[in-house]
Coordinates of N, CA, C and O and ligand atoms in Angstrom, one line a residue:
M17 N -55.7 -4.3 12.5 CA -56.3 -4.1 11.1 C -55.6 -5.1 10.1 O -56.3 -5.8 9.4
R18 N -54.3 -5.2 10.2 CA -53.6 -6.1 9.3 C -54.0 -7.5 9.5 O -54.1 -8.3 8.6
V19 N -54.1 -7.9 10.8 CA -54.5 -9.2 11.1 C -55.9 -9.6 10.6 O -56.1 -10.6 10.0
V20 N -56.8 -8.7 10.7 CA -58.1 -8.9 10.2 C -58.1 -9.1 8.7 O -58.7 -10.0 8.2
L21 N -57.3 -8.3 8.0 CA -57.2 -8.4 6.6 C -56.6 -9.8 6.2 O -57.1 -10.4 5.3
Y22 N -55.6 -10.2 7.0 CA -54.9 -11.4 6.7 C -55.9 -12.6 6.9 O -56.0 -13.5 6.0
I23 N -56.7 -12.5 7.9 CA -57.7 -13.6 8.1 C -58.8 -13.6 7.0 O -59.1 -14.7 6.5
L24 N -59.2 -12.4 6.6 CA -60.1 -12.3 5.5 C -59.6 -12.9 4.2 O -60.3 -13.7 3.5
M25 N -58.3 -12.6 3.9 CA -57.7 -13.1 2.7 C -57.6 -14.6 2.7 O -57.9 -15.3 1.8
T26 N -57.2 -15.2 3.9 CA -57.1 -16.6 4.0 C -58.4 -17.3 3.8 O -58.5 -18.3 3.1
A27 N -59.4 -16.7 4.4 CA -60.8 -17.2 4.3 C -61.2 -17.2 2.8 O -61.8 -18.2 2.3
L28 N -60.9 -16.1 2.1 CA -61.3 -16.0 0.7 C -60.6 -17.1 -0.1 O -61.2 -17.8 -0.9
V29 N -59.3 -17.2 0.1 CA -58.5 -18.2 -0.6 C -59.1 -19.6 -0.4 O -59.3 -20.4 -1.3
F30 N -59.4 -19.9 0.9 CA -59.9 -21.2 1.2 C -61.2 -21.4 0.5 O -61.4 -22.5 -0.1
L31 N -62.1 -20.4 0.6 CA -63.4 -20.6 -0.1 C -63.2 -20.8 -1.6 O -63.9 -21.6 -2.2
F32 N -62.3 -20.1 -2.2 CA -62.0 -20.2 -3.6 C -61.7 -21.6 -4.0 O -62.2 -22.2 -4.9
F33 N -60.7 -22.2 -3.2 CA -60.3 -23.5 -3.6 C -61.4 -24.6 -3.3 O -61.6 -25.5 -4.0
K34 N -62.2 -24.3 -2.3 CA -63.2 -25.2 -1.9 C -64.3 -25.2 -3.1 O -64.7 -26.3 -3.5
A35 N -64.6 -24.0 -3.6 CA -65.5 -23.9 -4.7 C -65.0 -24.6 -5.9 O -65.7 -25.3 -6.6
C36 N -63.7 -24.5 -6.2 CA -63.1 -25.1 -7.3 C -63.1 -26.6 -7.2 O -63.4 -27.3 -8.2
N37 N -62.8 -27.2 -6.0 CA -62.8 -28.6 -5.8 C -64.1 -29.2 -6.0 O -64.2 -30.4 -6.5
S38 N -65.1 -28.5 -5.5 CA -66.5 -29.1 -5.6 C -67.0 -29.2 -7.0 O -68.0 -29.8 -7.3
N39 N -66.3 -28.4 -7.9 CA -66.8 -28.3 -9.3 C -66.0 -29.3 -10.1 O -64.8 -29.1 -10.3
E40 N -66.6 -30.3 -10.7 CA -65.8 -31.3 -11.4 C -65.2 -30.8 -12.7 O -64.1 -31.0 -13.0
K41 N -66.1 -30.1 -13.5 CA -65.6 -29.5 -14.7 C -65.2 -28.0 -14.4 O -66.0 -27.2 -14.1
P42 N -63.9 -27.7 -14.4 CA -63.5 -26.3 -14.1 C -64.1 -25.3 -15.1 O -64.0 -25.5 -16.3
E43 N -64.6 -24.3 -14.6 CA -65.3 -23.3 -15.4 C -65.1 -22.0 -14.7 O -65.6 -21.8 -13.6
V44 N -64.3 -21.1 -15.3 CA -64.1 -19.8 -14.6 C -65.3 -18.9 -14.8 O -65.6 -18.1 -13.9
I45 N -66.0 -19.0 -15.9 CA -67.1 -18.1 -16.1 C -68.4 -18.8 -15.6 O -68.5 -20.0 -15.7
S46 N -69.3 -18.1 -15.1 CA -70.5 -18.7 -14.5 C -71.3 -19.2 -15.7 O -71.3 -18.7 -16.8
P47 N -72.1 -20.3 -15.5 CA -72.8 -20.9 -16.6 C -73.8 -20.0 -17.2 O -74.2 -20.2 -18.4
A48 N -74.2 -18.9 -16.5 CA -75.2 -18.0 -17.1 C -74.6 -17.1 -18.2 O -75.3 -16.7 -19.1
D49 N -73.3 -16.9 -18.1 CA -72.6 -16.1 -19.1 C -72.4 -16.9 -20.4 O -71.9 -18.0 -20.3
K50 N -72.7 -16.2 -21.5 CA -72.4 -16.8 -22.8 C -71.0 -16.5 -23.1 O -70.6 -15.3 -23.0
V51 N -70.2 -17.5 -23.5 CA -68.8 -17.2 -23.9 C -68.8 -16.4 -25.2 O -69.6 -16.7 -26.1
T52 N -68.0 -15.4 -25.3 CA -67.9 -14.7 -26.5 C -66.4 -14.6 -27.0 O -65.5 -14.8 -26.2
Y53 N -66.3 -14.5 -28.3 CA -64.9 -14.4 -28.9 C -64.1 -13.3 -28.3 O -63.0 -13.5 -27.8
E54 N -64.7 -12.1 -28.4 CA -64.0 -10.9 -28.0 C -63.5 -10.9 -26.5 O -62.4 -10.6 -26.2
R55 N -64.4 -11.3 -25.7 CA -64.1 -11.3 -24.2 C -63.3 -12.5 -23.7 O -62.4 -12.4 -22.9
D56 N -63.7 -13.7 -24.2 CA -63.1 -14.9 -23.6 C -62.1 -15.7 -24.5 O -61.1 -16.2 -24.0
V57 N -62.4 -15.9 -25.8 CA -61.7 -16.7 -26.6 C -60.4 -16.0 -27.1 O -59.3 -16.6 -27.1
K58 N -60.5 -14.8 -27.6 CA -59.4 -14.1 -28.1 C -58.2 -14.0 -27.2 O -57.1 -14.3 -27.6
P59 N -58.4 -13.7 -25.9 CA -57.3 -13.6 -25.0 C -56.5 -14.9 -24.8 O -55.3 -14.9 -24.7
I60 N -57.3 -16.0 -24.9 CA -56.6 -17.4 -24.7 C -55.7 -17.6 -25.9 O -54.5 -18.0 -25.8
L61 N -56.2 -17.4 -27.1 CA -55.4 -17.6 -28.3 C -54.3 -16.6 -28.4 O -53.2 -17.0 -28.8
A62 N -54.5 -15.4 -28.0 CA -53.5 -14.4 -28.1 C -52.3 -14.7 -27.2 O -51.2 -14.4 -27.5
T63 N -52.7 -15.3 -26.0 CA -51.6 -15.7 -25.1 C -50.8 -16.9 -25.5 O -49.6 -16.9 -25.4
S64 N -51.5 -17.9 -26.0 CA -50.8 -19.2 -26.2 C -50.5 -19.5 -27.7 O -49.7 -20.4 -27.9
C65 N -51.0 -18.8 -28.6 CA -50.8 -19.2 -30.0 C -49.9 -18.2 -30.7 O -49.6 -18.3 -31.9
V66 N -49.6 -17.1 -30.0 CA -48.6 -16.1 -30.5 C -47.2 -16.7 -30.4 O -47.0 -17.4 -29.4
P67 N -46.2 -16.6 -31.2 CA -46.3 -15.7 -32.4 C -46.7 -16.4 -33.7 O -46.9 -15.8 -34.7
C68 N -46.9 -17.8 -33.6 CA -47.0 -18.6 -34.8 C -48.3 -18.3 -35.6 O -48.2 -18.3 -36.8
H69 N -49.4 -18.1 -34.9 CA -50.6 -18.0 -35.6 C -51.1 -16.5 -35.8 O -52.3 -16.3 -35.9
F70 N -50.2 -15.6 -35.8 CA -50.6 -14.2 -36.1 C -49.8 -13.7 -37.3 O -48.8 -14.4 -37.6
P71 N -50.2 -12.6 -37.9 CA -49.5 -12.1 -39.0 C -48.0 -12.1 -38.8 O -47.5 -11.5 -37.8
G72 N -47.2 -12.7 -39.7 CA -45.8 -12.7 -39.5 C -45.3 -14.0 -38.9 O -44.1 -14.3 -38.8
G73 N -46.2 -14.8 -38.4 CA -45.8 -16.1 -37.7 C -45.5 -17.2 -38.7 O -45.7 -17.0 -39.9
I74 N -45.0 -18.3 -38.2 CA -44.6 -19.4 -39.0 C -45.7 -20.3 -39.6 O -45.5 -21.0 -40.5
S75 N -46.9 -20.2 -39.0 CA -48.0 -21.0 -39.4 C -48.8 -20.3 -40.5 O -49.0 -19.1 -40.4
P76 N -49.3 -21.0 -41.5 CA -50.1 -20.3 -42.5 C -51.5 -20.0 -41.9 O -52.3 -19.2 -42.6
Y77 N -51.9 -20.5 -40.8 CA -53.2 -20.3 -40.2 C -53.1 -19.1 -39.2 O -52.3 -19.1 -38.3
K78 N -54.0 -18.2 -39.4 CA -54.0 -17.0 -38.5 C -55.2 -17.0 -37.5 O -56.4 -16.9 -38.0
W79 N -54.9 -17.3 -36.3 CA -56.0 -17.3 -35.3 C -56.2 -15.9 -34.6 O -56.2 -15.8 -33.4
D80 N -56.2 -14.9 -35.4 CA -56.3 -13.6 -34.9 C -57.6 -12.8 -35.2 O -57.7 -11.7 -35.0
N81 N -58.5 -13.6 -35.8 CA -59.8 -12.9 -36.1 C -61.0 -13.9 -36.0 O -60.8 -15.1 -36.1
Y82 N -62.1 -13.3 -35.6 CA -63.3 -14.1 -35.3 C -63.7 -15.1 -36.4 O -63.9 -16.3 -36.1
E83 N -63.7 -14.7 -37.6 CA -64.2 -15.6 -38.7 C -63.3 -16.8 -38.8 O -63.8 -17.9 -38.9
A84 N -62.0 -16.6 -38.8 CA -61.0 -17.7 -39.0 C -61.1 -18.7 -37.8 O -61.1 -19.9 -38.0
V85 N -61.2 -18.1 -36.6 CA -61.3 -19.0 -35.4 C -62.6 -19.8 -35.4 O -62.6 -21.0 -35.1
K86 N -63.7 -19.1 -35.7 CA -65.0 -19.7 -35.7 C -65.0 -20.9 -36.7 O -65.5 -22.0 -36.5
Y87 N -64.4 -20.6 -37.9 CA -64.4 -21.6 -39.0 C -63.6 -22.9 -38.6 O -64.0 -24.0 -38.9
K88 N -62.6 -22.7 -37.8 CA -61.7 -23.8 -37.4 C -61.8 -24.3 -36.0 O -61.0 -25.1 -35.6
I89 N -62.8 -23.9 -35.3 CA -62.8 -24.1 -33.9 C -62.8 -25.6 -33.5 O -62.2 -26.0 -32.5
S90 N -63.4 -26.5 -34.3 CA -63.4 -27.9 -33.9 C -62.0 -28.5 -34.0 O -61.6 -29.3 -33.2
I91 N -61.3 -28.1 -35.1 CA -59.9 -28.6 -35.2 C -59.0 -28.0 -34.1 O -58.1 -28.6 -33.6
I92 N -59.3 -26.7 -33.8 CA -58.5 -26.1 -32.7 C -58.7 -26.8 -31.4 O -57.7 -27.2 -30.7
I93 N -59.9 -27.2 -31.1 CA -60.2 -27.9 -29.8 C -59.6 -29.3 -29.9 O -59.0 -29.7 -28.9
D94 N -59.6 -29.9 -31.1 CA -59.0 -31.2 -31.2 C -57.5 -31.2 -31.0 O -57.0 -32.0 -30.2
R95 N -56.9 -30.1 -31.5 CA -55.4 -30.0 -31.3 C -55.0 -29.7 -29.9 O -54.0 -30.3 -29.4
V96 N -55.7 -28.8 -29.2 CA -55.3 -28.5 -27.9 C -55.7 -29.6 -26.9 O -55.1 -29.6 -25.8
N97 N -56.6 -30.5 -27.3 CA -56.9 -31.6 -26.4 C -55.9 -32.7 -26.4 O -55.9 -33.6 -25.6
K98 N -55.0 -32.7 -27.4 CA -54.0 -33.8 -27.5 C -53.0 -33.7 -26.4 O -52.9 -32.7 -25.7
D99 N -52.3 -34.8 -26.1 CA -51.4 -34.8 -25.0 C -50.1 -34.0 -25.4 O -49.7 -34.1 -26.5
Q100 N -49.6 -33.2 -24.5 CA -48.5 -32.4 -24.7 C -47.3 -33.3 -25.3 O -47.0 -34.3 -24.7
G101 N -46.7 -32.8 -26.3 CA -45.6 -33.5 -26.9 C -45.9 -34.5 -28.0 O -45.0 -35.0 -28.7
T102 N -47.2 -34.8 -28.1 CA -47.6 -35.8 -29.2 C -47.8 -35.1 -30.5 O -47.8 -33.8 -30.6
K103 N -47.9 -35.9 -31.6 CA -48.1 -35.3 -32.9 C -49.3 -34.4 -33.0 O -50.4 -34.8 -32.4
N104 N -49.2 -33.3 -33.6 CA -50.3 -32.4 -33.9 C -50.7 -31.6 -32.6 O -51.7 -30.8 -32.7
F105 N -50.0 -31.8 -31.5 CA -50.4 -31.1 -30.3 C -50.2 -29.6 -30.5 O -49.2 -29.2 -31.1
M106 N -51.1 -28.8 -30.0 CA -51.0 -27.3 -30.0 C -51.2 -26.8 -28.6 O -52.1 -27.3 -27.9
P107 N -50.5 -25.8 -28.2 CA -49.5 -25.0 -28.9 C -48.2 -25.8 -29.2 O -47.7 -26.4 -28.3
K108 N -47.8 -25.8 -30.5 CA -46.6 -26.6 -30.9 C -45.5 -26.2 -30.0 O -45.2 -25.0 -29.8
D109 N -44.8 -27.2 -29.5 CA -43.6 -27.1 -28.6 C -43.9 -26.3 -27.4 O -43.0 -25.8 -26.7
G110 N -45.2 -26.2 -27.0 CA -45.5 -25.3 -25.9 C -46.2 -26.2 -24.8 O -46.1 -27.4 -24.7
T111 N -46.8 -25.5 -23.8 CA -47.4 -26.1 -22.7 C -48.9 -26.2 -22.9 O -49.5 -25.3 -23.4
K112 N -49.5 -27.3 -22.5 CA -50.9 -27.6 -22.7 C -51.7 -26.5 -22.1 O -51.4 -26.0 -21.0
L113 N -52.8 -26.1 -22.8 CA -53.7 -25.1 -22.2 C -54.3 -25.6 -20.9 O -54.5 -26.8 -20.7
S114 N -54.7 -24.7 -20.0 CA -55.3 -25.1 -18.8 C -56.7 -25.8 -19.1 O -57.3 -25.4 -20.1
P115 N -57.2 -26.7 -18.2 CA -58.5 -27.2 -18.4 C -59.6 -26.1 -18.5 O -60.5 -26.3 -19.2
E116 N -59.3 -25.0 -17.7 CA -60.3 -23.9 -17.7 C -60.4 -23.3 -19.1 O -61.5 -23.0 -19.7
S117 N -59.2 -23.1 -19.7 CA -59.2 -22.5 -21.1 C -59.8 -23.4 -22.1 O -60.6 -23.0 -23.0
I118 N -59.6 -24.7 -22.0 CA -60.2 -25.7 -23.0 C -61.7 -25.7 -22.7 O -62.4 -25.7 -23.7
A119 N -62.1 -25.6 -21.5 CA -63.5 -25.6 -21.2 C -64.2 -24.4 -21.8 O -65.3 -24.5 -22.3
I120 N -63.5 -23.3 -21.8 CA -64.0 -22.0 -22.4 C -64.2 -22.2 -23.9 O -65.3 -21.9 -24.5
L121 N -63.2 -22.8 -24.5 CA -63.3 -23.0 -26.0 C -64.5 -23.9 -26.3 O -65.3 -23.7 -27.2
R122 N -64.7 -25.0 -25.5 CA -65.8 -25.9 -25.7 C -67.1 -25.2 -25.5 O -68.1 -25.3 -26.3
K123 N -67.2 -24.4 -24.5 CA -68.4 -23.7 -24.1 C -68.8 -22.7 -25.2 O -69.9 -22.4 -25.5
W124 N -67.7 -22.1 -25.8 CA -68.0 -21.1 -26.9 C -68.8 -21.8 -28.0 O -69.7 -21.2 -28.5
V125 N -68.5 -23.0 -28.3 CA -69.2 -23.8 -29.3 C -70.7 -24.0 -28.9 O -71.6 -23.7 -29.6
T126 N -70.8 -24.5 -27.7 CA -72.2 -24.8 -27.2 C -73.0 -23.5 -27.0 O -74.2 -23.6 -27.1
D127 N -72.3 -22.4 -26.8 CA -73.0 -21.2 -26.6 C -73.3 -20.5 -28.0 O -73.9 -19.4 -28.0
G128 N -72.9 -21.1 -29.1 CA -73.2 -20.6 -30.4 C -72.2 -19.7 -31.0 O -72.5 -18.9 -31.9
T129 N -70.9 -19.9 -30.7 CA -69.8 -19.1 -31.2 C -70.1 -17.6 -31.5 O -70.0 -17.2 -32.6
R130 N -70.5 -17.0 -30.4 CA -70.8 -15.5 -30.5 C -69.5 -14.7 -30.7 O -68.5 -15.0 -30.1
E131 N -69.7 -13.6 -31.4 CA -68.5 -12.7 -31.5 C -68.4 -11.8 -30.3 O -67.4 -11.6 -29.7
K132 N -69.6 -11.2 -29.9 CA -69.5 -10.3 -28.7 C -70.6 -10.7 -27.8 O -71.6 -11.2 -28.2
Ligands
LIG215 C1 -44.5 -22.6 -32.1 C2 -45.5 -22.2 -33.1 C3 -46.9 -22.6 -32.9 C4 -47.7 -22.3 -31.8 C5 -47.3 -21.6 -30.5 C6 -49.0 -22.7 -32.1 N1 -49.1 -23.3 -33.3 FE1 -50.7 -24.1 -34.2 N2 -49.6 -24.6 -35.9 C7 -48.2 -24.3 -36.0 C8 -47.8 -24.8 -37.3 C9 -46.4 -24.6 -37.9 C10 -48.9 -25.4 -38.0 C11 -49.0 -26.1 -39.3 C12 -48.5 -27.5 -39.2 C13 -49.5 -28.4 -38.6 O1 -50.6 -28.4 -39.0 O2 -49.2 -29.0 -37.5 C14 -50.0 -25.3 -37.0 C15 -51.3 -25.8 -37.2 C16 -52.3 -25.6 -36.4 C17 -53.7 -26.1 -36.6 C18 -54.1 -26.9 -37.9 C19 -54.9 -26.0 -38.8 C20 -55.5 -26.7 -40.0 O3 -56.4 -26.2 -40.5 O4 -55.0 -27.8 -40.3 C21 -54.4 -25.7 -35.6 C22 -55.9 -26.0 -35.4 C23 -53.6 -25.0 -34.7 N3 -52.3 -25.0 -35.2 C24 -54.0 -24.5 -33.5 C25 -53.2 -23.8 -32.6 C26 -53.6 -23.2 -31.3 C27 -55.1 -23.2 -30.9 C28 -52.6 -22.7 -30.7 C29 -52.5 -22.1 -29.3 C30 -53.1 -22.8 -28.2 C31 -51.4 -23.0 -31.5 N4 -51.8 -23.6 -32.7 C32 -50.1 -22.6 -31.2 C33 -47.4 -23.6 -35.1 C34 -47.8 -23.2 -33.9

């Protein structure tokens, strides 16, 4: 039983990576899904932009609500696209967002910056 499970898991992992490699632009969500703020965008910002961009943080800009993020999304994308360590790079002093996360932010715009 354990062996069967092991083989199944290995096959799944293999298929997963194969699917990823064949896809030039990494996209975790299927193209049919519209990206929404609540489900997709908020968790990315909450993970990488805390604590600076939330109430009590060092930045005057708060990326903790739909309206603010929607209003600034083009400059947000611009900043996270910069090379890590360069001027204006965000997250400041942090690690560059994954290509998947950046792709989600872009898709949010093309999908019409929906809230839910
Ligand atoms: C370590 C603290 C810190 C983290 C983490 C951080 N920021 Fe910032 N951010 C700042 C500070 C301070 C400023 C104001 C100075 C500046 O513009 O560079 C700023 C400014 C910005 C601006 C410019 C806003 C404007 O209207 O000019 C954007 C956009 C931005 N951050 C996006 C992000 C995003 C997106 C993340 C997460 C991926 C993030 N930041 C993570 C500290 C941080």
